[in-house]
Amino acid sequence: MADKYRIFLFALIFIVTLGIVAIGILIAYNLHRSHRKQYLQTLLYQQIFIYSFLLYGAWGRIFLERAITGLEISQQIINKISFFMPVLGLPFVIIAWFMLIKFFYEVQGRKISRLATVIYFIFFGLLITCGVWYVNSGSFLRMENPENIFLLLLSGLNLLTNLFIVIPLFLIKADKQNSDIVFPIKNTMLYLSGTIIYSIGIWFIKDHFLIAAASILCIFSFSALIPVFTMVQVNKTPIPSDFNEMDFEKFCEKYEISKREAEIIKEICSGKSNQAIADKLFITLQTVKDHTHRIYTKTGIKNR
C-alpha cells in the first residue's frame, strides 16, 4: 500500500514538474523573442540546459531504477546504473551553471572575461577527468553506493555556483548605463534560500521518499523563479527620460537595433508607409512589419 502511494506521489510531482519546465522555458523564450537582449538569450539557454539535466538526471534515473527493480540484478549493479545516469548528464548542468552566472553578470551590465570562461571549463574538465580515472580504479568498484558521493558532490558544486550570483548582485556596483533591470534583494535572497534548502535536501534524499519528492519539486520550482522574476522586472522597466534626446547612433546601440532595423526607423521617421518602405528596401511587406514589431518591443514604443 505504501508503495502504491509512493508511485502516485511521484507521478503527480512528475506532472507538476513538466508544467514548471514549460512555464520556465516559455517565459524565457517569449522574453528573448520580444526584447532581443543578450542576457535574455543567456537565460533561455540556461533554462533549456538545466531542465534537460533535471529531466534526464533526476526523472530518468528514477524511471530506470523503477524499471529494473524486481529483475534478477544485484543491488550493486543497480547502484552503479543509478550512479551513471546523472553522471552522463553532467555536461548539461555544467553549461547551465555557467549560463546562470553569465546571465546575472550581463543583467548588471558586465561580461565574464574570456580567461574566466576558460578557467571555468578547464576546472570542470579536470574534475570530470579525475572522476573518470577514479571510476576506472579498483576503489570505485569496491564502493557499495557511489551514488551518494556523487549526489553530495553535485549538491555542493550547485550551491557553490549559485553563491557566485552574490558577487555581481551584492558586491559589484552595477553599470547603470548598460543595466536594464535590477533584481530586488528579496527576490535574490528567496532564490538563494531555495537553493540552500534543496541542496540540503539532496544530502538526505536517500533517507525518505518524501524528502526526495520535496527536493525534486524544489529544484524544478526554484529554477523557474529566475525567468519569472526577470519577466516582472522587464515589464516594470520604464522608457528612459532621455529617450528623445539621444543621438541616433547611441539609440541604436542602447536598444540593440540592427542595421536593417535602423534603415526602417529612418524611413518611418520620414513618413513612409510600410509598403513604401518595402519597395525602397527591396523587401516584402511582411518583413517590414516583422522588423517594425521587433523595433517596438525593443524600445517599448507602442506605435509610430
Short mmCIF file of C-alpha atoms in Angstrom, two decimals:
data_model
loop_
_atom_site.label_atom_id
_atom_site.label_comp_id
_atom_site.label_asym_id
_atom_site.label_seq_id
_atom_site.Cartn_x
_atom_site.Cartn_y
_atom_site.Cartn_z
CA MET A 1 0.00 0.00 0.00
CA ALA A 2 2.80 2.42 0.89
CA ASP A 3 4.47 1.65 -2.43
CA LYS A 4 1.25 2.48 -4.26
CA TYR A 5 1.03 5.89 -2.57
CA ARG A 6 4.69 6.49 -3.35
CA ILE A 7 4.12 5.82 -7.06
CA PHE A 8 1.08 8.09 -7.08
CA LEU A 9 3.03 10.89 -5.35
CA PHE A 10 5.94 10.74 -7.79
CA ALA A 11 3.56 10.58 -10.77
CA LEU A 12 1.83 13.72 -9.50
CA ILE A 13 5.13 15.52 -8.93
CA PHE A 14 6.34 14.46 -12.39
CA ILE A 15 3.28 16.09 -14.00
CA VAL A 16 3.78 19.24 -11.90
CA THR A 17 7.47 19.47 -12.80
CA LEU A 18 6.64 19.13 -16.51
CA GLY A 19 4.36 22.13 -16.11
CA ILE A 20 7.12 24.05 -14.33
CA VAL A 21 9.54 23.23 -17.16
CA ALA A 22 7.04 24.53 -19.71
CA ILE A 23 6.50 27.74 -17.73
CA GLY A 24 10.21 28.45 -17.25
CA ILE A 25 11.24 27.82 -20.85
CA LEU A 26 8.23 29.56 -22.41
CA ILE A 27 8.70 32.69 -20.29
CA ALA A 28 12.40 32.82 -21.19
CA TYR A 29 11.63 32.22 -24.87
CA ASN A 30 8.94 34.92 -25.04
CA LEU A 31 11.18 37.42 -23.27
CA HIS A 32 14.02 36.76 -25.69
CA ARG A 33 11.76 36.90 -28.73
CA SER A 34 10.16 40.15 -27.61
CA HIS A 35 13.18 42.09 -26.36
CA ARG A 36 16.19 40.53 -28.11
CA LYS A 37 18.60 41.21 -25.26
CA GLN A 38 21.78 39.19 -24.79
CA TYR A 39 21.03 38.39 -21.15
CA LEU A 40 17.58 37.08 -22.15
CA GLN A 41 19.16 34.77 -24.72
CA THR A 42 21.53 33.55 -22.00
CA LEU A 43 18.55 32.97 -19.69
CA LEU A 44 16.78 30.91 -22.36
CA TYR A 45 19.85 28.69 -22.82
CA GLN A 46 20.17 28.33 -19.03
CA GLN A 47 16.59 27.13 -18.73
CA ILE A 48 16.97 24.64 -21.57
CA PHE A 49 20.19 23.14 -20.21
CA ILE A 50 19.15 22.96 -16.55
CA TYR A 51 15.83 21.31 -17.31
CA SER A 52 17.46 18.95 -19.80
CA PHE A 53 19.71 17.77 -16.99
CA LEU A 54 16.94 17.58 -14.41
CA LEU A 55 14.58 15.63 -16.65
CA TYR A 56 17.33 13.22 -17.66
CA GLY A 57 19.41 13.07 -14.50
CA ALA A 58 16.60 13.09 -11.93
CA TRP A 59 13.50 11.62 -13.53
CA GLY A 60 15.43 9.44 -15.97
CA ARG A 61 17.27 7.83 -13.09
CA ILE A 62 14.07 7.30 -11.10
CA PHE A 63 12.26 5.70 -14.04
CA LEU A 64 15.21 3.46 -14.88
CA GLU A 65 15.65 2.38 -11.28
CA ARG A 66 11.95 1.62 -11.09
CA ALA A 67 12.06 -0.38 -14.32
CA ILE A 68 14.95 -2.63 -13.28
CA THR A 69 13.72 -3.17 -9.72
CA GLY A 70 12.46 -6.73 -9.39
CA LEU A 71 14.67 -8.07 -12.14
CA GLU A 72 17.35 -10.60 -11.35
CA ILE A 73 20.01 -7.93 -11.00
CA SER A 74 22.22 -7.47 -7.96
CA GLN A 75 21.81 -4.36 -5.84
CA GLN A 76 25.40 -3.39 -6.61
CA ILE A 77 24.68 -3.27 -10.35
CA ILE A 78 21.50 -1.26 -9.71
CA ASN A 79 23.56 1.22 -7.68
CA LYS A 80 26.10 1.55 -10.48
CA ILE A 81 23.36 2.15 -13.07
CA SER A 82 21.72 4.76 -10.81
CA PHE A 83 25.11 6.44 -10.49
CA PHE A 84 25.90 6.63 -14.20
CA MET A 85 22.51 8.06 -15.27
CA PRO A 86 23.04 11.54 -13.76
CA VAL A 87 26.78 11.42 -14.44
CA LEU A 88 26.16 11.26 -18.18
CA GLY A 89 24.10 14.44 -17.90
CA LEU A 90 26.94 16.41 -16.29
CA PRO A 91 27.74 18.48 -19.43
CA PHE A 92 24.19 19.87 -19.36
CA VAL A 93 24.37 21.04 -15.76
CA ILE A 94 27.90 22.43 -16.14
CA ILE A 95 26.76 24.60 -19.07
CA ALA A 96 23.59 25.56 -17.16
CA TRP A 97 25.66 26.74 -14.19
CA PHE A 98 27.87 28.82 -16.46
CA MET A 99 24.84 30.35 -18.21
CA LEU A 100 23.35 31.22 -14.82
CA ILE A 101 26.47 33.11 -13.72
CA LYS A 102 26.75 34.74 -17.16
CA PHE A 103 23.11 35.83 -17.01
CA PHE A 104 23.46 37.62 -13.68
CA TYR A 105 26.65 39.35 -14.82
CA GLU A 106 25.00 40.51 -18.07
CA VAL A 107 21.98 41.81 -16.17
CA GLN A 108 24.41 44.01 -14.23
CA GLY A 109 25.87 45.32 -17.49
CA ARG A 110 29.07 43.29 -17.17
CA LYS A 111 30.67 40.47 -19.08
CA ILE A 112 32.58 37.42 -17.96
CA SER A 113 36.10 37.59 -19.30
CA ARG A 114 37.36 35.01 -21.77
CA LEU A 115 40.02 33.96 -19.27
CA ALA A 116 37.38 33.29 -16.57
CA THR A 117 35.36 31.25 -19.07
CA VAL A 118 38.38 29.15 -20.00
CA ILE A 119 39.28 28.60 -16.33
CA TYR A 120 35.70 27.56 -15.55
CA PHE A 121 35.55 24.86 -18.22
CA ILE A 122 39.13 23.70 -17.57
CA PHE A 123 38.24 23.24 -13.90
CA PHE A 124 35.23 21.08 -14.66
CA GLY A 125 37.15 19.26 -17.39
CA LEU A 126 39.81 18.31 -14.87
CA LEU A 127 37.14 17.36 -12.36
CA ILE A 128 35.45 15.03 -14.84
CA THR A 129 38.84 13.59 -15.85
CA CYS A 130 39.62 12.81 -12.20
CA GLY A 131 36.19 11.25 -11.87
CA VAL A 132 36.75 9.03 -14.90
CA TRP A 133 40.12 7.96 -13.51
CA TYR A 134 38.54 7.14 -10.16
CA VAL A 135 35.74 5.15 -11.82
CA ASN A 136 38.34 3.03 -13.61
CA SER A 137 40.23 2.41 -10.39
CA GLY A 138 39.66 -0.51 -8.10
CA SER A 139 38.48 1.78 -5.29
CA PHE A 140 35.31 2.65 -7.17
CA LEU A 141 34.42 -0.98 -7.76
CA ARG A 142 34.60 -1.66 -4.03
CA MET A 143 32.14 1.11 -3.14
CA GLU A 144 28.70 -0.08 -2.10
CA ASN A 145 26.78 3.07 -3.04
CA PRO A 146 28.73 5.52 -5.23
CA GLU A 147 25.58 7.47 -6.00
CA ASN A 148 25.57 9.05 -2.54
CA ILE A 149 29.04 10.51 -3.06
CA PHE A 150 28.04 11.86 -6.47
CA LEU A 151 24.89 13.48 -5.06
CA LEU A 152 26.87 15.14 -2.28
CA LEU A 153 29.43 16.45 -4.76
CA LEU A 154 26.74 17.65 -7.16
CA SER A 155 24.75 19.47 -4.47
CA GLY A 156 27.93 21.11 -3.14
CA LEU A 157 29.01 22.34 -6.58
CA ASN A 158 25.49 23.57 -7.33
CA LEU A 159 25.37 25.55 -4.10
CA LEU A 160 28.85 26.98 -4.69
CA THR A 161 27.93 28.02 -8.24
CA ASN A 162 24.74 29.73 -7.13
CA LEU A 163 26.61 31.60 -4.43
CA PHE A 164 28.66 33.25 -7.19
CA ILE A 165 25.46 35.10 -8.03
CA VAL A 166 26.04 37.12 -4.86
CA ILE A 167 29.18 38.67 -6.33
CA PRO A 168 27.58 40.67 -9.18
CA LEU A 169 24.35 41.35 -7.26
CA PHE A 170 25.72 42.47 -3.91
CA LEU A 171 29.44 43.18 -4.15
CA ILE A 172 29.85 44.68 -7.62
CA LYS A 173 28.29 48.01 -8.40
CA ALA A 174 26.01 47.73 -11.42
CA ASP A 175 26.84 49.56 -14.61
CA LYS A 176 23.69 51.70 -14.76
CA GLN A 177 24.31 52.78 -18.33
CA ASN A 178 24.20 49.19 -19.59
CA SER A 179 21.98 47.58 -16.96
CA ASP A 180 18.32 47.31 -17.97
CA ILE A 181 16.87 45.64 -14.88
CA VAL A 182 17.73 45.36 -11.20
CA PHE A 183 16.67 42.38 -9.13
CA PRO A 184 15.29 43.31 -5.69
CA ILE A 185 17.30 41.92 -2.79
CA LYS A 186 14.27 39.95 -1.54
CA ASN A 187 13.94 38.11 -4.88
CA THR A 188 17.60 37.18 -4.91
CA MET A 189 17.52 36.02 -1.30
CA LEU A 190 14.40 33.94 -1.99
CA TYR A 191 16.14 32.19 -4.86
CA LEU A 192 19.33 31.58 -2.89
CA SER A 193 17.35 30.36 0.13
CA GLY A 194 15.56 27.87 -2.09
CA THR A 195 18.89 26.72 -3.49
CA ILE A 196 20.22 26.11 0.02
CA ILE A 197 17.05 24.24 1.02
CA TYR A 198 17.07 21.77 -1.87
CA SER A 199 20.87 21.39 -1.66
CA ILE A 200 20.44 20.23 1.92
CA GLY A 201 17.56 18.01 0.79
CA ILE A 202 19.83 16.31 -1.74
CA TRP A 203 22.19 15.31 1.09
CA PHE A 204 19.33 13.39 2.74
CA ILE A 205 17.49 12.35 -0.42
CA LYS A 206 18.10 8.66 0.28
CA ASP A 207 16.69 8.78 3.83
CA HIS A 208 12.99 9.00 2.91
CA PHE A 209 10.96 9.16 -0.29
CA LEU A 210 9.15 12.32 0.94
CA ILE A 211 12.50 14.12 1.19
CA ALA A 212 13.30 13.00 -2.36
CA ALA A 213 9.90 14.19 -3.62
CA ALA A 214 10.17 17.57 -1.88
CA SER A 215 13.76 18.08 -3.10
CA ILE A 216 12.84 17.36 -6.73
CA LEU A 217 9.88 19.72 -6.56
CA CYS A 218 12.02 22.47 -5.02
CA ILE A 219 14.78 22.09 -7.63
CA PHE A 220 12.35 22.49 -10.53
CA SER A 221 10.35 25.28 -8.85
CA PHE A 222 13.24 27.50 -7.82
CA SER A 223 14.90 27.10 -11.23
CA ALA A 224 11.76 28.61 -12.78
CA LEU A 225 11.83 31.58 -10.40
CA ILE A 226 14.60 33.28 -12.39
CA PRO A 227 12.60 33.79 -15.62
CA VAL A 228 9.53 34.77 -13.56
CA PHE A 229 11.47 37.44 -11.65
CA THR A 230 13.07 38.59 -14.91
CA MET A 231 9.69 38.94 -16.62
CA VAL A 232 8.38 41.06 -13.75
CA GLN A 233 11.42 43.35 -13.79
CA VAL A 234 11.46 43.70 -17.59
CA ASN A 235 7.79 44.70 -17.59
CA LYS A 236 8.49 47.27 -14.87
CA THR A 237 11.36 48.88 -16.77
CA PRO A 238 10.25 52.35 -17.92
CA ILE A 239 11.32 54.12 -21.08
CA PRO A 240 14.24 56.39 -20.07
CA SER A 241 13.55 60.09 -19.71
CA ASP A 242 16.33 60.95 -22.17
CA PHE A 243 14.77 58.77 -24.89
CA ASN A 244 14.10 61.71 -27.22
CA GLU A 245 17.47 63.35 -26.50
CA MET A 246 19.72 60.51 -27.72
CA ASP A 247 21.53 60.75 -30.98
CA PHE A 248 20.61 58.01 -33.44
CA GLU A 249 23.84 56.04 -33.05
CA LYS A 250 23.52 55.83 -29.26
CA PHE A 251 19.85 54.98 -29.63
CA CYS A 252 20.67 52.01 -31.87
CA GLU A 253 23.45 50.86 -29.56
CA LYS A 254 21.35 51.06 -26.40
CA TYR A 255 18.38 49.18 -27.84
CA GLU A 256 20.45 46.76 -29.93
CA ILE A 257 18.93 47.92 -33.20
CA SER A 258 20.27 46.07 -36.24
CA LYS A 259 21.39 47.82 -39.43
CA ARG A 260 18.22 46.80 -41.27
CA GLU A 261 16.05 47.96 -38.38
CA ALA A 262 17.92 51.27 -38.34
CA GLU A 263 17.14 51.74 -42.04
CA ILE A 264 13.47 51.07 -41.39
CA ILE A 265 13.40 53.52 -38.47
CA LYS A 266 14.78 56.26 -40.71
CA GLU A 267 12.14 55.54 -43.32
CA ILE A 268 9.36 55.50 -40.71
CA CYS A 269 10.55 58.86 -39.40
CA SER A 270 10.46 60.25 -42.93
CA GLY A 271 6.75 59.40 -43.07
CA LYS A 272 6.80 56.47 -45.48
CA SER A 273 4.19 53.73 -45.26
CA ASN A 274 5.16 50.11 -44.74
CA GLN A 275 4.59 49.34 -48.40
CA ALA A 276 6.72 52.30 -49.50
CA ILE A 277 9.50 51.13 -47.18
CA ALA A 278 9.27 47.60 -48.61
CA ASP A 279 9.52 48.94 -52.17
CA LYS A 280 12.51 51.15 -51.38
CA LEU A 281 14.49 48.49 -49.46
CA PHE A 282 13.51 45.67 -51.84
CA ILE A 283 11.98 43.52 -49.11
CA THR A 284 8.49 42.14 -48.58
CA LEU A 285 5.75 43.98 -46.73
CA GLN A 286 5.66 41.23 -44.09
CA THR A 287 9.40 41.65 -43.47
CA VAL A 288 8.85 45.34 -42.82
CA LYS A 289 6.05 44.53 -40.39
CA ASP A 290 8.24 41.97 -38.60
CA HIS A 291 11.12 44.43 -38.24
CA THR A 292 8.73 47.15 -37.05
CA HIS A 293 7.28 44.83 -34.42
CA ARG A 294 10.78 43.99 -33.13
CA ILE A 295 11.64 47.70 -33.01
CA TYR A 296 8.54 48.37 -30.91
CA THR A 297 9.30 45.56 -28.46
CA LYS A 298 12.97 46.51 -28.11
CA THR A 299 12.23 50.15 -27.40
CA GLY A 300 8.91 49.83 -25.57
CA ILE A 301 7.13 52.05 -28.09
CA LYS A 302 3.53 51.23 -28.95
CA ASN A 303 3.18 52.83 -32.38
CA ARG A 304 4.73 55.18 -34.91
#
